Amino acid sequence: MYNIADLLDAYRKHDKVELLFNEFSGSTKKISLKGICGSSDAFLAAAFWVNKPAIHVFIRSSKEEAAYFFNNLYFFRGRKVFLFV
């Protein structure tokens, strides 16, 4: 049986995700993701955070979308403290 941490670890070790990490490591770049659905945006954000602990800013198109993203990220990161503005 897998838990969220195991799933997140497997996800961040995927070839495509590692390629994305390597592309953006060591720099401050803006990225925009299109075509992803469900909670996969928050899951990718959590994987980025595990891979590169730093300050990350996520901008959502509405307060409701931001709240869903925040709740998913909060769950995926083991209920760590976040700032929701």
PDB file of C-alpha atoms in Angstrom:
ATOM      1  CA  MET A   1       0.000   0.000   0.000  1.00  0.00           C
ATOM      2  CA  TYR A   2       1.307   3.430  -0.947  1.00  0.00           C
ATOM      3  CA  ASN A   3       0.907   6.703   0.844  1.00  0.00           C
ATOM      4  CA  ILE A   4       1.040  10.224  -0.592  1.00  0.00           C
ATOM      5  CA  ALA A   5       4.769  10.609   0.156  1.00  0.00           C
ATOM      6  CA  ASP A   6       5.587   7.431  -1.810  1.00  0.00           C
ATOM      7  CA  LEU A   7       3.424   8.538  -4.716  1.00  0.00           C
ATOM      8  CA  LEU A   8       4.969  12.024  -4.701  1.00  0.00           C
ATOM      9  CA  ASP A   9       8.468  10.528  -4.642  1.00  0.00           C
ATOM     10  CA  ALA A  10       7.694   8.233  -7.588  1.00  0.00           C
ATOM     11  CA  TYR A  11       6.143  11.144  -9.493  1.00  0.00           C
ATOM     12  CA  ARG A  12       9.113  13.464  -8.997  1.00  0.00           C
ATOM     13  CA  LYS A  13      11.507  10.702 -10.175  1.00  0.00           C
ATOM     14  CA  HIS A  14       9.619  10.299 -13.469  1.00  0.00           C
ATOM     15  CA  ASP A  15      11.750  11.114 -16.533  1.00  0.00           C
ATOM     16  CA  LYS A  16       9.509  13.932 -17.788  1.00  0.00           C
ATOM     17  CA  VAL A  17       9.239  15.546 -14.371  1.00  0.00           C
ATOM     18  CA  GLU A  18      13.007  15.334 -13.813  1.00  0.00           C
ATOM     19  CA  LEU A  19      13.508  16.940 -17.223  1.00  0.00           C
ATOM     20  CA  LEU A  20      11.238  19.794 -16.140  1.00  0.00           C
ATOM     21  CA  PHE A  21      13.132  20.150 -12.842  1.00  0.00           C
ATOM     22  CA  ASN A  22      16.492  20.252 -14.621  1.00  0.00           C
ATOM     23  CA  GLU A  23      15.231  22.840 -17.079  1.00  0.00           C
ATOM     24  CA  PHE A  24      14.293  25.216 -14.288  1.00  0.00           C
ATOM     25  CA  SER A  25      16.878  24.429 -11.617  1.00  0.00           C
ATOM     26  CA  GLY A  26      19.228  27.172 -10.548  1.00  0.00           C
ATOM     27  CA  SER A  27      17.215  29.964 -12.106  1.00  0.00           C
ATOM     28  CA  THR A  28      14.204  32.107 -11.441  1.00  0.00           C
ATOM     29  CA  LYS A  29      11.904  31.425 -14.326  1.00  0.00           C
ATOM     30  CA  LYS A  30       8.187  31.692 -14.773  1.00  0.00           C
ATOM     31  CA  ILE A  31       6.330  28.697 -16.090  1.00  0.00           C
ATOM     32  CA  SER A  32       2.788  28.248 -17.286  1.00  0.00           C
ATOM     33  CA  LEU A  33       1.250  24.801 -17.516  1.00  0.00           C
ATOM     34  CA  LYS A  34      -1.659  24.056 -19.794  1.00  0.00           C
ATOM     35  CA  GLY A  35      -3.706  20.934 -20.347  1.00  0.00           C
ATOM     36  CA  ILE A  36      -3.327  19.430 -16.897  1.00  0.00           C
ATOM     37  CA  CYS A  37      -6.445  18.480 -14.982  1.00  0.00           C
ATOM     38  CA  GLY A  38      -7.676  17.731 -11.527  1.00  0.00           C
ATOM     39  CA  SER A  39      -5.136  18.029  -8.752  1.00  0.00           C
ATOM     40  CA  SER A  40      -2.131  17.399 -10.976  1.00  0.00           C
ATOM     41  CA  ASP A  41      -1.117  21.083 -10.852  1.00  0.00           C
ATOM     42  CA  ALA A  42      -0.853  20.989  -7.059  1.00  0.00           C
ATOM     43  CA  PHE A  43       0.838  17.600  -7.205  1.00  0.00           C
ATOM     44  CA  LEU A  44       3.483  18.985  -9.581  1.00  0.00           C
ATOM     45  CA  ALA A  45       3.920  22.033  -7.342  1.00  0.00           C
ATOM     46  CA  ALA A  46       4.434  19.753  -4.336  1.00  0.00           C
ATOM     47  CA  ALA A  47       7.015  17.743  -6.280  1.00  0.00           C
ATOM     48  CA  PHE A  48       8.829  20.953  -7.194  1.00  0.00           C
ATOM     49  CA  TRP A  49       8.832  22.020  -3.581  1.00  0.00           C
ATOM     50  CA  VAL A  50      10.262  18.689  -2.419  1.00  0.00           C
ATOM     51  CA  ASN A  51      12.896  18.834  -5.154  1.00  0.00           C
ATOM     52  CA  LYS A  52      13.834  22.483  -4.590  1.00  0.00           C
ATOM     53  CA  PRO A  53      12.802  23.868  -1.205  1.00  0.00           C
ATOM     54  CA  ALA A  54      12.440  27.611  -1.695  1.00  0.00           C
ATOM     55  CA  ILE A  55       9.807  30.295  -1.869  1.00  0.00           C
ATOM     56  CA  HIS A  56       7.360  29.532  -4.659  1.00  0.00           C
ATOM     57  CA  VAL A  57       4.555  31.817  -5.781  1.00  0.00           C
ATOM     58  CA  PHE A  58       1.481  30.386  -7.490  1.00  0.00           C
ATOM     59  CA  ILE A  59      -1.057  32.648  -9.137  1.00  0.00           C
ATOM     60  CA  ARG A  60      -4.497  31.269  -9.882  1.00  0.00           C
ATOM     61  CA  SER A  61      -7.228  32.857 -11.998  1.00  0.00           C
ATOM     62  CA  SER A  62      -9.838  33.033  -9.226  1.00  0.00           C
ATOM     63  CA  LYS A  63     -10.098  32.893  -5.462  1.00  0.00           C
ATOM     64  CA  GLU A  64     -12.044  29.629  -5.667  1.00  0.00           C
ATOM     65  CA  GLU A  65      -9.409  28.011  -7.904  1.00  0.00           C
ATOM     66  CA  ALA A  66      -6.699  29.270  -5.538  1.00  0.00           C
ATOM     67  CA  ALA A  67      -8.523  27.749  -2.560  1.00  0.00           C
ATOM     68  CA  TYR A  68      -8.748  24.329  -4.245  1.00  0.00           C
ATOM     69  CA  PHE A  69      -5.070  24.527  -5.218  1.00  0.00           C
ATOM     70  CA  PHE A  70      -4.119  25.541  -1.674  1.00  0.00           C
ATOM     71  CA  ASN A  71      -6.094  22.674  -0.099  1.00  0.00           C
ATOM     72  CA  ASN A  72      -4.569  20.124  -2.476  1.00  0.00           C
ATOM     73  CA  LEU A  73      -1.046  21.430  -1.904  1.00  0.00           C
ATOM     74  CA  TYR A  74      -1.611  21.476   1.845  1.00  0.00           C
ATOM     75  CA  PHE A  75      -2.696  17.817   1.725  1.00  0.00           C
ATOM     76  CA  PHE A  76       0.116  16.691  -0.608  1.00  0.00           C
ATOM     77  CA  ARG A  77       2.809  18.348   1.504  1.00  0.00           C
ATOM     78  CA  GLY A  78       1.728  16.710   4.740  1.00  0.00           C
ATOM     79  CA  ARG A  79      -0.158  19.666   6.157  1.00  0.00           C
ATOM     80  CA  LYS A  80       2.803  22.036   6.159  1.00  0.00           C
ATOM     81  CA  VAL A  81       2.171  25.727   6.742  1.00  0.00           C
ATOM     82  CA  PHE A  82       1.429  27.875   3.676  1.00  0.00           C
ATOM     83  CA  LEU A  83       0.428  31.456   3.125  1.00  0.00           C
ATOM     84  CA  PHE A  84      -2.810  31.924   1.251  1.00  0.00           C
ATOM     85  CA  VAL A  85      -3.401  35.516   0.164  1.00  0.00           C
TER      86      VAL A  85
END
